[in-house]
């Protein structure tokens, strides 16, 4: 099971953020006014499991007629602009097929559920913090004052009793869709074709490809611009893909240390010897 | 409706007289920190980001705990190898001092690791499972094997009891020690942090070289001059390996090597190089003649190893905090792969 987030119909209401916080009893994490658009949440973290990004661009969507013609009135800098568009996108944990956080967790606190999602067992996590820099998306984080790692569970408790996750339930435009991944991928492909037909050439899917660096995301997206515009990595790769090579290099290095120092002592011989 | 555009540098095309500045009130959004006369090795890369915010969550590890853990683990591991070599070649005072320093260092590094946990009282959960995919799990089991061996080697040396078991513990610690010194490089590299992950081939060699230099430094501090000849050679070996591996790293890691030369990480790395050169030169030239010069050189080598570990740690943090190091290499990777599903608008 997973999410398909169609950002082309997101209206930035942040109902998903609120519903997630309410249902999962996620604590308040600062009431900062960023002044960088209407987004004061800023990004995913231990106490933000859904985050709606706001991007303002001087560019129309598809064949939209944006802006208002004020005739001869002075429009300041807006004069001659081709209109503008707002991109809004609800970000969430990707529940990767090859999940770095799960791979590197030393306690087995992170596990793969029967729904194919990735969840932290909070009664096991000892707050080692290893999963935090391992995540290529910057999702999971350590909660201040609590010390343990937290992230979206894809509402493990709700989907266990046949309910949909709180964010999907609360989404008024069905931007967040929940269901079996193959079904969602089919629906997403149709939606991209539809948008391309409407002249929205920028529409593309992100994280739907099972052959990508993380084996496909359990939560994938339809975006209207490059992923990094939304704060998503353009080509994420699970860090453990290179782990065999890392262990090999470390093994050679360890052997070099042992061999090198053994050679040093062999060359010097017993105490009172040369040099 | 205004057509102002919000980018990393602020607002373009804003209306005159607008007072609310985009991006005000955000922490740590300076363009170039620590740019004191530093020349960029590569031209500033053009890339887009979400208001300049990092893509990755930077490590939550405390630098003193984790860089200290890297340093002490290396000191202990390489120290056990030197201790076994010293014992086999009849340098008893050096062997004794190194066994004690290895036990102290591994104790300190374990304490630092536990102190850094969000829930220290649950540290024993590290041994709940055995996971080759988790360097921290592998490392925990490694410490569980190495710690008692190093402890027994030191305790039996000091008390003089059970000499045969003491020799076995010394040998065991010497075999496990290099693994303890090297695995911490994998611990750092097995993350999405660009400066660490992109350096995963060279980092183990930087770490074991640094460990050998530190342990040789400890021997120069703690052992008499008549026993320190191999220690001086070991210092040259370690410092040379560390320096060579770091040079290869900076040539091969591309953009991810940049943080190693910038800001706090750059300062630590440079300090490490200077101290390493001073310590190596000092011990080679004077370490065989004067106890004071040997001790001073040893202290410089120890400090150099600590600086390198802190430099590597901070380079990682810096590379995670700037989206440039995440986005640009991944963009280049995509471009090299040819036209994919993404379309240029």
Coordinates of C-alpha atoms in Angstrom, one line a residue:
Chain A
X1 CA 0.0 0.0 0.0
X2 CA 1.1 3.6 -0.6
X3 CA 0.4 7.1 -1.5
X4 CA 0.1 8.9 -4.8
X5 CA 0.3 12.6 -4.3
X6 CA -1.0 14.5 -7.3
X7 CA 0.4 18.0 -6.7
X8 CA -1.5 19.5 -9.7
X9 CA -4.7 19.5 -7.7
X10 CA -3.2 20.5 -4.3
X11 CA -4.6 23.7 -3.0
X12 CA -2.2 24.2 -0.2
X13 CA -4.8 24.0 2.5
X14 CA -2.5 22.0 4.8
X15 CA -5.4 19.9 6.1
X16 CA -3.1 16.9 5.7
X17 CA -0.5 18.5 8.0
X18 CA -3.2 19.2 10.6
X19 CA -4.9 15.8 10.3
X20 CA -1.5 14.0 10.6
X21 CA -0.6 16.0 13.7
X22 CA -4.0 15.4 15.3
X23 CA -4.3 11.7 14.6
X24 CA -0.7 10.8 15.5
X25 CA -0.5 13.3 18.5
X26 CA 2.6 14.8 17.0
X27 CA 3.8 17.6 19.2
X28 CA 4.1 21.3 18.2
X29 CA 7.5 22.1 16.8
X30 CA 7.8 25.8 16.7
X31 CA 5.6 28.6 15.6
X32 CA 8.1 30.4 13.4
X33 CA 7.1 32.9 10.8
X34 CA 9.5 32.3 8.0
X35 CA 8.6 35.1 5.6
X36 CA 9.5 32.8 2.7
X37 CA 6.0 32.4 1.1
X38 CA 3.1 31.1 3.1
X39 CA 5.0 28.0 4.2
X40 CA 6.0 28.2 7.8
X41 CA 6.4 24.5 8.2
X42 CA 9.6 24.5 6.1
X43 CA 10.2 20.8 5.8
X44 CA 9.8 17.3 7.1
X45 CA 11.2 16.4 10.5
X46 CA 10.5 14.4 13.7
X47 CA 7.4 16.5 14.4
X48 CA 6.3 17.2 10.8
X49 CA 5.3 14.1 8.9
X50 CA 3.4 15.9 6.2
X51 CA 4.7 19.1 4.8
X52 CA 3.0 21.3 2.2
X53 CA 5.5 23.2 0.1
X54 CA 4.6 26.5 -1.6
X55 CA 6.5 27.7 -4.7
X56 CA 5.8 30.9 -6.5
X57 CA 6.9 31.2 -10.1
X58 CA 6.3 33.7 -12.9
X59 CA 5.0 31.1 -15.3
X60 CA 1.5 30.1 -16.3
X61 CA 0.3 26.5 -16.0
X62 CA -0.5 25.0 -19.3
X63 CA -2.8 27.2 -21.4
X64 CA -4.1 29.2 -18.4
X65 CA -4.8 32.9 -18.8
X66 CA -3.3 34.3 -15.6
X67 CA -3.2 37.8 -14.3
X68 CA -5.7 40.6 -14.7
X69 CA -5.6 43.3 -17.3
X70 CA -5.7 46.6 -15.5
X71 CA -5.6 48.6 -18.7
X72 CA -3.6 51.8 -18.4
X73 CA -3.2 51.6 -14.6
X74 CA 0.3 51.4 -13.3
X75 CA 1.2 47.9 -12.5
X76 CA 4.7 48.3 -11.2
X77 CA 6.8 45.3 -11.7
X78 CA 3.9 43.1 -12.8
X79 CA 3.6 44.9 -16.1
X80 CA 4.3 42.6 -19.0
X81 CA 4.6 39.5 -16.8
X82 CA 3.4 36.3 -18.3
X83 CA 1.3 35.6 -15.2
X84 CA 2.3 33.5 -12.3
X85 CA 1.7 30.1 -10.9
X86 CA 1.7 28.6 -7.4
X87 CA 3.0 25.1 -7.0
X88 CA 1.9 23.3 -3.9
X89 CA 2.9 19.9 -2.9
X90 CA 2.3 17.8 0.1
X91 CA 5.5 16.0 1.0
X92 CA 5.7 12.8 3.1
X93 CA 8.0 9.9 4.0
X94 CA 8.6 7.9 0.8
X95 CA 8.5 4.4 2.4
X96 CA 11.2 3.3 0.0
X97 CA 11.4 -0.2 -1.4
X98 CA 15.1 -0.1 -0.5
X99 CA 14.9 2.0 2.7
X100 CA 18.3 3.3 4.0
X101 CA 16.9 4.1 7.4
X102 CA 15.7 0.5 7.8
X103 CA 19.0 -0.9 6.5
X104 CA 21.2 1.1 8.9
X105 CA 19.1 0.8 12.1
X106 CA 21.3 -1.1 14.5
X107 CA 18.5 -2.1 16.9
X108 CA 15.9 -3.4 14.5
X109 CA 13.6 -0.7 15.7
X110 CA 12.7 0.2 12.1
X111 CA 10.9 -2.6 10.3
X112 CA 8.9 -3.4 7.2
X113 CA 5.2 -3.9 7.8
X114 CA 2.8 -6.3 6.2
X115 CA 1.7 -3.4 4.0
X116 CA 5.2 -2.8 2.6
X117 CA 5.6 0.4 4.6
X118 CA 8.5 1.3 6.9
X119 CA 7.7 2.1 10.6
X120 CA 9.7 2.9 13.7
X121 CA 9.0 0.9 16.9
X122 CA 9.3 3.6 19.5
X123 CA 9.7 1.1 22.4
X124 CA 12.9 -0.2 20.7
X125 CA 14.5 2.9 19.3
X126 CA 17.5 4.0 21.4
X127 CA 18.0 7.3 19.6
X128 CA 21.3 6.4 18.0
X129 CA 20.4 8.9 15.2
X130 CA 21.9 6.8 12.4
X131 CA 18.8 6.8 10.3
X132 CA 18.8 10.6 10.2
X133 CA 21.7 11.2 7.8
X134 CA 21.1 7.9 6.1
X135 CA 17.7 9.0 4.6
X136 CA 18.4 10.4 1.1
X137 CA 15.2 12.5 1.3
X138 CA 15.8 14.1 4.7
X139 CA 12.6 12.7 6.2
X140 CA 13.3 10.9 9.5
X141 CA 14.6 13.0 12.3
X142 CA 15.3 12.8 16.1
X143 CA 12.8 14.5 18.3
X144 CA 14.3 17.0 20.7
X145 CA 13.9 16.2 24.3
X146 CA 12.6 12.8 23.5
X147 CA 15.8 11.5 21.7
X148 CA 14.1 8.9 19.5
X149 CA 13.6 9.0 15.8
X150 CA 10.1 9.7 14.4
X151 CA 8.5 9.8 10.9
X152 CA 5.3 9.0 9.0
X153 CA 4.0 5.5 9.7
X154 CA 1.5 5.7 6.8
X155 CA -1.0 5.5 9.7
X156 CA -0.1 1.9 10.5
X157 CA -2.9 1.8 13.1
X158 CA -5.5 3.1 10.7
X159 CA -4.7 1.0 7.7
X160 CA -4.6 -2.0 10.0
X161 CA -8.3 -1.7 10.5
X162 CA -9.1 -0.9 6.9
X163 CA -9.1 2.9 7.2
X164 CA -7.1 5.2 5.0
X165 CA -4.3 7.4 6.5
X166 CA -5.4 10.6 8.2
X167 CA -3.9 12.9 5.6
X168 CA -5.5 11.1 2.7
X169 CA -8.8 11.1 4.6
X170 CA -8.6 14.9 5.2
X171 CA -7.4 15.9 1.7
X172 CA -10.3 17.9 0.2
X173 CA -9.2 17.6 -3.4
X174 CA -7.9 14.0 -3.4
X175 CA -4.5 15.3 -4.1
X176 CA -3.4 12.6 -1.6
X177 CA -4.6 9.2 -2.8
X178 CA -4.1 6.0 -0.8
X179 CA -4.2 2.5 -2.2
X180 CA -2.3 -0.5 -3.6
X181 CA 0.8 0.8 -5.4
X182 CA 0.2 -0.9 -8.8
X183 CA -3.3 0.6 -9.0
X184 CA -1.9 4.1 -8.0
X185 CA 0.8 3.9 -10.6
X186 CA -1.7 3.1 -13.3
X187 CA -3.9 6.0 -12.2
X188 CA -0.8 8.3 -12.1
X189 CA 0.2 7.4 -15.6
X190 CA -3.2 8.2 -16.9
X191 CA -3.2 11.5 -15.0
X192 CA 0.1 12.6 -16.6
X193 CA -1.2 11.8 -20.0
X194 CA -4.3 13.8 -19.3
X195 CA -2.2 16.8 -18.2
X196 CA 0.1 16.6 -21.2
X197 CA -3.0 16.6 -23.3
X198 CA -4.1 19.8 -21.5
X199 CA -0.8 21.5 -22.4
X200 CA 0.8 21.1 -19.0
X201 CA 4.1 19.9 -20.4
X202 CA 5.9 20.1 -17.1
X203 CA 3.9 17.3 -15.5
X204 CA 6.1 14.3 -14.5
X205 CA 6.0 11.5 -12.0
X206 CA 8.6 11.3 -9.3
X207 CA 9.5 8.1 -7.4
X208 CA 7.1 5.8 -9.3
X209 CA 9.9 3.9 -11.1
X210 CA 10.7 0.5 -9.4
X211 CA 14.1 0.6 -11.0
X212 CA 15.3 3.9 -9.5
X213 CA 17.9 4.3 -6.8
X214 CA 15.6 3.4 -4.0
X215 CA 13.7 0.7 -5.8
X216 CA 10.6 2.9 -6.2
X217 CA 8.9 5.0 -3.5
X218 CA 5.9 3.8 -1.5
X219 CA 4.8 7.4 -1.7
X220 CA 5.2 8.9 -5.1
X221 CA 4.3 12.2 -6.6
X222 CA 3.1 14.0 -9.7
X223 CA 5.2 17.2 -9.9
X224 CA 4.9 20.2 -12.2
X225 CA 8.6 21.1 -12.0
X226 CA 12.0 19.6 -11.3
X227 CA 12.1 17.7 -8.0
X228 CA 14.7 20.0 -6.4
X229 CA 12.3 23.0 -6.8
X230 CA 10.1 21.2 -4.2
X231 CA 13.1 20.3 -2.0
X232 CA 13.3 16.7 -3.3
X233 CA 16.5 15.1 -4.4
X234 CA 16.6 14.7 -8.2
X235 CA 18.2 11.3 -8.2
X236 CA 18.2 9.7 -4.7
X237 CA 20.1 6.4 -4.2
X238 CA 19.9 4.2 -1.2
X239 CA 23.3 4.5 0.6
X240 CA 23.6 0.8 1.2
X241 CA 23.8 0.1 -2.5
X242 CA 27.6 0.9 -2.1
X243 CA 27.9 -1.0 1.2
X244 CA 29.6 -4.1 -0.2
X245 CA 32.3 -1.8 -1.7
X246 CA 32.6 0.1 1.6
X247 CA 33.2 -3.1 3.6
X248 CA 35.7 -4.3 1.0
X249 CA 37.6 -1.0 1.2
X250 CA 37.5 -1.1 5.0
X251 CA 38.7 -4.7 5.0
X252 CA 41.7 -3.8 2.8
X253 CA 42.4 -0.7 5.0
X254 CA 42.3 -2.8 8.2
X255 CA 44.6 -5.4 6.6
X256 CA 46.9 -2.6 5.5
X257 CA 47.1 -1.3 9.1
X258 CA 47.9 -4.7 10.5
X259 CA 50.3 -5.6 7.7
X260 CA 52.0 -2.2 7.7
X261 CA 52.6 -2.2 11.5
X262 CA 53.7 -5.8 11.4
X263 CA 56.2 -4.9 8.7
X264 CA 57.5 -2.0 10.8
X265 CA 58.2 -4.3 13.8
X266 CA 59.7 -7.0 11.6
X267 CA 62.1 -4.4 10.1
X268 CA 63.1 -3.1 13.5
X269 CA 63.5 -6.5 15.1
X270 CA 63.9 -7.0 18.8
X271 CA 64.6 -4.1 21.2
X272 CA 68.2 -2.8 21.0
X273 CA 68.3 -3.6 17.3
X274 CA 69.0 -1.3 14.4
X275 CA 68.0 2.3 13.9
Chain B
X1 CA -0.7 40.2 -8.3
X2 CA 3.0 40.8 -8.4
X3 CA 5.4 38.9 -10.5
X4 CA 8.1 38.8 -7.9
X5 CA 10.0 35.6 -7.9
X6 CA 11.4 34.0 -4.8
X7 CA 14.8 32.4 -5.2
X8 CA 17.7 31.5 -3.0
X9 CA 19.1 35.0 -3.1
X10 CA 15.8 36.7 -2.1
X11 CA 13.3 38.4 -4.3
X12 CA 13.6 39.4 -7.9
X13 CA 11.2 41.9 -9.5
X14 CA 9.6 42.9 -6.2
X15 CA 7.4 45.9 -6.1
X16 CA 8.9 49.1 -4.8
X17 CA 8.2 49.9 -1.2
X18 CA 7.7 46.4 -0.1
X19 CA 9.0 45.8 3.4
X20 CA 8.6 42.2 4.2
X21 CA 11.7 40.6 2.9
X22 CA 11.5 37.0 1.8
X23 CA 13.8 34.8 3.7
X24 CA 14.2 37.1 6.7
X25 CA 14.2 35.3 10.0
X26 CA 15.6 32.0 8.7
X27 CA 18.6 30.6 10.5
X28 CA 21.8 29.9 8.7
X29 CA 21.0 31.1 5.2
X30 CA 24.2 33.0 4.6
X31 CA 25.6 32.5 1.2
X32 CA 29.3 32.0 2.0
X33 CA 30.3 31.3 5.6
X34 CA 33.9 31.4 6.5
X35 CA 34.9 32.9 3.2
X36 CA 38.1 34.4 4.5
X37 CA 40.1 34.7 1.4
X38 CA 39.2 31.2 0.4
X39 CA 39.3 30.5 -3.3
X40 CA 36.5 28.3 -4.6
X41 CA 38.0 25.2 -6.2
X42 CA 35.1 25.0 -8.7
X43 CA 32.9 27.8 -10.0
X44 CA 29.7 28.3 -8.1
X45 CA 27.3 25.8 -9.5
X46 CA 23.9 26.9 -10.7
X47 CA 21.1 24.9 -9.1
X48 CA 17.6 25.3 -7.9
X49 CA 16.4 24.5 -4.4
X50 CA 13.5 25.1 -2.1
X51 CA 14.4 28.5 -0.6
X52 CA 17.9 27.3 -0.1
X53 CA 16.8 24.8 2.5
X54 CA 18.8 21.6 2.9
X55 CA 17.3 18.5 1.3
X56 CA 18.9 16.1 3.8
X57 CA 18.5 16.2 7.5
X58 CA 22.0 16.8 8.8
X59 CA 23.4 14.3 11.3
X60 CA 22.1 14.9 14.8
X61 CA 25.3 13.5 16.3
X62 CA 27.2 15.8 18.7
X63 CA 30.6 16.5 17.2
X64 CA 32.5 16.0 20.4
X65 CA 30.9 12.6 21.0
X66 CA 31.1 11.1 17.5
X67 CA 34.3 12.7 16.2
X68 CA 35.7 11.8 19.6
X69 CA 34.4 8.3 19.2
X70 CA 36.2 8.0 15.8
X71 CA 39.4 9.3 17.3
X72 CA 39.4 7.1 20.5
X73 CA 38.3 4.0 18.6
X74 CA 41.3 4.5 16.2
X75 CA 43.7 5.2 19.0
X76 CA 42.6 2.0 20.8
X77 CA 42.5 -0.3 17.8
X78 CA 45.9 0.7 16.3
X79 CA 47.3 0.9 19.8
X80 CA 46.5 -2.8 20.4
X81 CA 48.4 -3.7 17.2
X82 CA 51.4 -1.7 18.4
X83 CA 51.2 -3.2 21.8
X84 CA 51.3 -6.8 20.4
X85 CA 54.3 -5.8 18.2
X86 CA 56.1 -4.2 21.1
X87 CA 55.5 -7.2 23.3
X88 CA 56.8 -9.6 20.6
X89 CA 59.9 -7.6 20.1
X90 CA 60.7 -7.3 23.8
X91 CA 59.7 -3.6 24.3
X92 CA 57.8 -4.3 27.5
X93 CA 57.3 -0.7 28.8
X94 CA 55.8 0.4 25.5
X95 CA 53.6 -2.7 25.3
X96 CA 52.3 -2.1 28.9
X97 CA 51.6 1.6 28.2
X98 CA 49.8 0.9 25.0
X99 CA 47.6 -1.8 26.5
X100 CA 46.5 0.6 29.2
X101 CA 45.9 3.5 26.7
X102 CA 43.9 1.2 24.4
X103 CA 41.7 0.1 27.3
X104 CA 41.2 3.7 28.4
X105 CA 40.5 4.9 24.8
X106 CA 38.0 2.1 24.1
X107 CA 36.3 2.8 27.4
X108 CA 36.1 6.5 26.5
X109 CA 34.8 5.9 23.0
X110 CA 32.1 3.5 24.3
X111 CA 31.1 6.2 26.8
X112 CA 31.0 8.8 24.1
X113 CA 28.8 6.5 21.9
X114 CA 26.4 5.8 24.7
X115 CA 26.3 9.5 25.8
X116 CA 25.3 10.5 22.2
X117 CA 22.3 8.2 22.2
X118 CA 18.9 9.9 22.5
X119 CA 17.9 7.2 25.0
X120 CA 21.2 6.1 26.7
X121 CA 19.4 3.7 29.0
X122 CA 18.5 1.6 26.0
X123 CA 22.1 1.2 24.7
X124 CA 21.8 -2.6 25.1
X125 CA 19.3 -2.6 22.2
X126 CA 22.4 -2.3 19.9
X127 CA 22.9 -6.0 20.6
X128 CA 19.2 -7.0 20.0
X129 CA 20.0 -7.9 16.3
X130 CA 22.9 -8.6 14.1
X131 CA 22.7 -6.6 10.8
X132 CA 25.5 -6.6 8.3
X133 CA 23.7 -3.7 6.5
X134 CA 24.1 -1.6 9.6
X135 CA 27.7 -0.5 10.3
X136 CA 26.6 0.6 13.7
X137 CA 25.3 -2.9 14.5
X138 CA 28.5 -4.5 13.2
X139 CA 30.5 -2.0 15.2
X140 CA 28.6 -2.7 18.4
X141 CA 29.3 -6.4 18.1
X142 CA 32.9 -5.6 17.2
X143 CA 33.2 -3.4 20.4
X144 CA 31.6 -6.2 22.4
X145 CA 34.4 -8.6 21.2
X146 CA 37.3 -6.1 21.2
X147 CA 36.5 -4.3 24.5
X148 CA 36.9 -7.4 26.7
X149 CA 40.0 -8.5 24.8
X150 CA 41.6 -5.1 25.3
X151 CA 40.5 -5.0 28.9
X152 CA 41.9 -8.5 29.6
X153 CA 45.2 -7.6 27.9
X154 CA 45.6 -4.5 30.1
X155 CA 44.4 -6.0 33.3
X156 CA 46.5 -9.2 33.0
X157 CA 49.5 -7.0 32.0
X158 CA 49.2 -4.8 35.1
X159 CA 48.5 -7.6 37.6
X160 CA 50.9 -10.1 36.0
X161 CA 48.3 -12.9 36.4
X162 CA 47.7 -15.6 33.8
X163 CA 50.5 -14.6 31.4
X164 CA 49.3 -17.1 28.7
X165 CA 45.8 -15.8 28.7
X166 CA 47.2 -12.3 28.7
X167 CA 49.2 -13.1 25.5
X168 CA 46.0 -14.5 23.9
X169 CA 44.0 -11.4 24.8
X170 CA 46.8 -9.2 23.5
X171 CA 46.8 -11.2 20.2
X172 CA 43.0 -11.1 20.0
X173 CA 42.9 -7.3 20.5
X174 CA 45.6 -6.9 17.9
X175 CA 43.6 -8.8 15.3
X176 CA 40.3 -7.0 16.1
X177 CA 41.9 -3.6 16.6
X178 CA 42.3 -2.7 12.9
X179 CA 38.7 -3.6 12.3
X180 CA 37.7 -1.2 15.1
X181 CA 39.9 1.5 13.5
X182 CA 38.5 1.0 10.0
X183 CA 34.8 0.3 10.5
X184 CA 34.1 3.8 11.7
X185 CA 34.8 5.0 8.2
X186 CA 32.1 2.8 6.9
X187 CA 29.8 4.1 9.7
X188 CA 30.2 7.6 8.3
X189 CA 30.2 6.6 4.6
X190 CA 27.0 4.5 4.8
X191 CA 24.8 7.7 4.9
X192 CA 23.3 10.0 2.3
X193 CA 25.8 12.7 3.5
X194 CA 27.7 13.7 0.3
X195 CA 31.1 14.4 1.8
X196 CA 31.1 11.1 3.6
X197 CA 29.3 8.8 1.0
X198 CA 31.3 10.0 -2.0
X199 CA 34.5 9.4 0.0
X200 CA 33.6 5.8 0.9
X201 CA 36.6 4.3 -0.9
X202 CA 39.3 6.6 0.7
X203 CA 37.8 7.2 4.1
X204 CA 38.8 3.8 5.6
X205 CA 42.5 4.5 4.6
X206 CA 42.3 8.1 6.0
X207 CA 41.0 6.6 9.3
X208 CA 43.5 3.7 9.7
X209 CA 46.3 6.0 8.8
X210 CA 45.1 8.5 11.4
X211 CA 44.7 5.7 13.9
X212 CA 48.3 4.5 13.4
X213 CA 49.6 8.0 13.8
X214 CA 47.6 8.5 17.0
X215 CA 48.7 5.2 18.5
X216 CA 52.3 5.9 17.5
X217 CA 52.0 9.3 19.1
X218 CA 50.7 7.7 22.3
X219 CA 53.6 5.3 22.4
X220 CA 56.1 8.3 21.9
X221 CA 54.4 10.0 24.8
X222 CA 54.3 7.0 27.2
X223 CA 57.3 4.8 26.3
X224 CA 61.0 5.4 27.0
X225 CA 63.2 6.6 24.1
X226 CA 65.2 3.3 23.9
X227 CA 61.9 1.5 22.9
X228 CA 60.4 4.0 20.5
X229 CA 62.3 3.3 17.2
X230 CA 59.5 1.3 15.6
X231 CA 57.0 3.8 16.9
X232 CA 58.7 6.5 15.0
X233 CA 58.5 4.4 11.8
X234 CA 54.9 3.7 12.6
X235 CA 54.2 7.4 12.9
X236 CA 55.7 8.0 9.5
X237 CA 53.6 5.1 8.0
X238 CA 50.4 6.3 9.6
X239 CA 50.8 10.0 8.8
X240 CA 51.9 9.2 5.3
X241 CA 48.9 6.9 4.7
X242 CA 46.5 9.5 6.1
X243 CA 47.9 12.3 4.0
X244 CA 48.0 10.2 0.8
X245 CA 44.4 8.9 1.3
X246 CA 43.1 12.4 2.0
X247 CA 44.8 13.7 -1.1
X248 CA 43.2 11.0 -3.2
X249 CA 39.9 11.7 -1.6
X250 CA 40.0 15.3 -2.5
X251 CA 40.9 14.6 -6.1
X252 CA 38.3 11.9 -6.6
X253 CA 35.2 13.0 -4.7
X254 CA 34.5 15.9 -7.0
X255 CA 32.2 18.5 -5.6
X256 CA 31.7 16.5 -2.4
X257 CA 35.4 17.2 -1.6
X258 CA 34.8 20.9 -1.3
X259 CA 33.6 21.0 2.3
X260 CA 36.9 19.4 3.4
X261 CA 38.5 22.7 2.4
X262 CA 35.9 25.1 3.7
X263 CA 34.8 26.6 6.9
X264 CA 35.2 24.8 10.2
X265 CA 36.0 21.5 8.5
X266 CA 38.7 23.1 6.4
X267 CA 40.3 24.7 9.5
X268 CA 40.4 21.3 11.3
X269 CA 41.8 19.5 8.2
X270 CA 44.5 22.1 7.8
X271 CA 45.4 22.0 11.5
X272 CA 45.6 18.2 11.2
X273 CA 48.0 18.4 8.3
X274 CA 50.3 21.0 10.1
X275 CA 50.3 19.0 13.3
X276 CA 50.9 15.8 11.5
X277 CA 53.9 17.2 9.6
X278 CA 55.3 18.8 12.8
X279 CA 54.8 15.6 14.8
X280 CA 56.3 13.3 12.2
X281 CA 59.3 15.6 11.6
X282 CA 59.9 16.0 15.3
X283 CA 59.8 12.3 16.1
X284 CA 62.0 11.4 13.2
X285 CA 64.6 14.1 13.8
X286 CA 64.6 14.3 17.6
X287 CA 62.4 11.5 18.9
X288 CA 65.3 9.1 19.2
X289 CA 67.4 11.4 21.3
X290 CA 65.3 13.3 23.7
X291 CA 62.4 12.1 25.8
X292 CA 60.8 15.5 25.8
X293 CA 61.0 15.9 22.1
X294 CA 59.5 12.4 21.6
X295 CA 56.6 13.3 24.0
X296 CA 56.0 16.6 22.3
X297 CA 56.0 15.0 18.8
X298 CA 53.7 12.3 20.1
X299 CA 51.3 14.9 21.5
X300 CA 51.3 16.6 18.1
X301 CA 50.5 13.4 16.4
X302 CA 47.6 12.7 18.8
X303 CA 46.2 16.2 18.2
X304 CA 46.6 15.8 14.5
X305 CA 44.6 12.6 14.4
X306 CA 41.8 14.2 16.5
X307 CA 41.8 17.3 14.2
X308 CA 41.4 15.0 11.1
X309 CA 38.4 13.2 12.7
X310 CA 36.8 16.5 13.6
X311 CA 37.5 17.8 10.1
X312 CA 35.9 14.8 8.5
X313 CA 32.9 15.1 10.8
X314 CA 32.3 18.7 10.1
X315 CA 32.8 18.3 6.4
X316 CA 29.9 15.9 6.5
X317 CA 27.7 18.2 8.4
X318 CA 28.5 21.1 6.1
X319 CA 27.8 19.0 3.0
X320 CA 24.4 18.0 4.4
X321 CA 23.4 21.5 5.3
X322 CA 23.9 23.0 1.8
X323 CA 21.5 21.6 -0.9
X324 CA 24.2 22.3 -3.5
X325 CA 26.1 19.2 -2.5
X326 CA 23.0 17.1 -2.8
X327 CA 21.4 18.5 -6.0
X328 CA 24.4 19.3 -8.3
X329 CA 26.0 15.8 -8.3
X330 CA 22.7 14.1 -8.7
X331 CA 21.8 16.4 -11.6
X332 CA 25.1 15.6 -13.2
X333 CA 24.4 11.9 -12.7
X334 CA 21.0 12.3 -14.4
X335 CA 22.5 14.2 -17.3
X336 CA 25.2 11.6 -17.8
X337 CA 22.5 8.9 -18.0
X338 CA 20.9 10.7 -20.9
X339 CA 17.3 12.0 -21.4
X340 CA 15.1 10.5 -18.8
X341 CA 11.5 11.1 -18.0
X342 CA 12.2 14.6 -16.8
X343 CA 11.6 17.4 -19.3
X344 CA 13.2 20.8 -19.4
X345 CA 10.4 23.4 -19.2

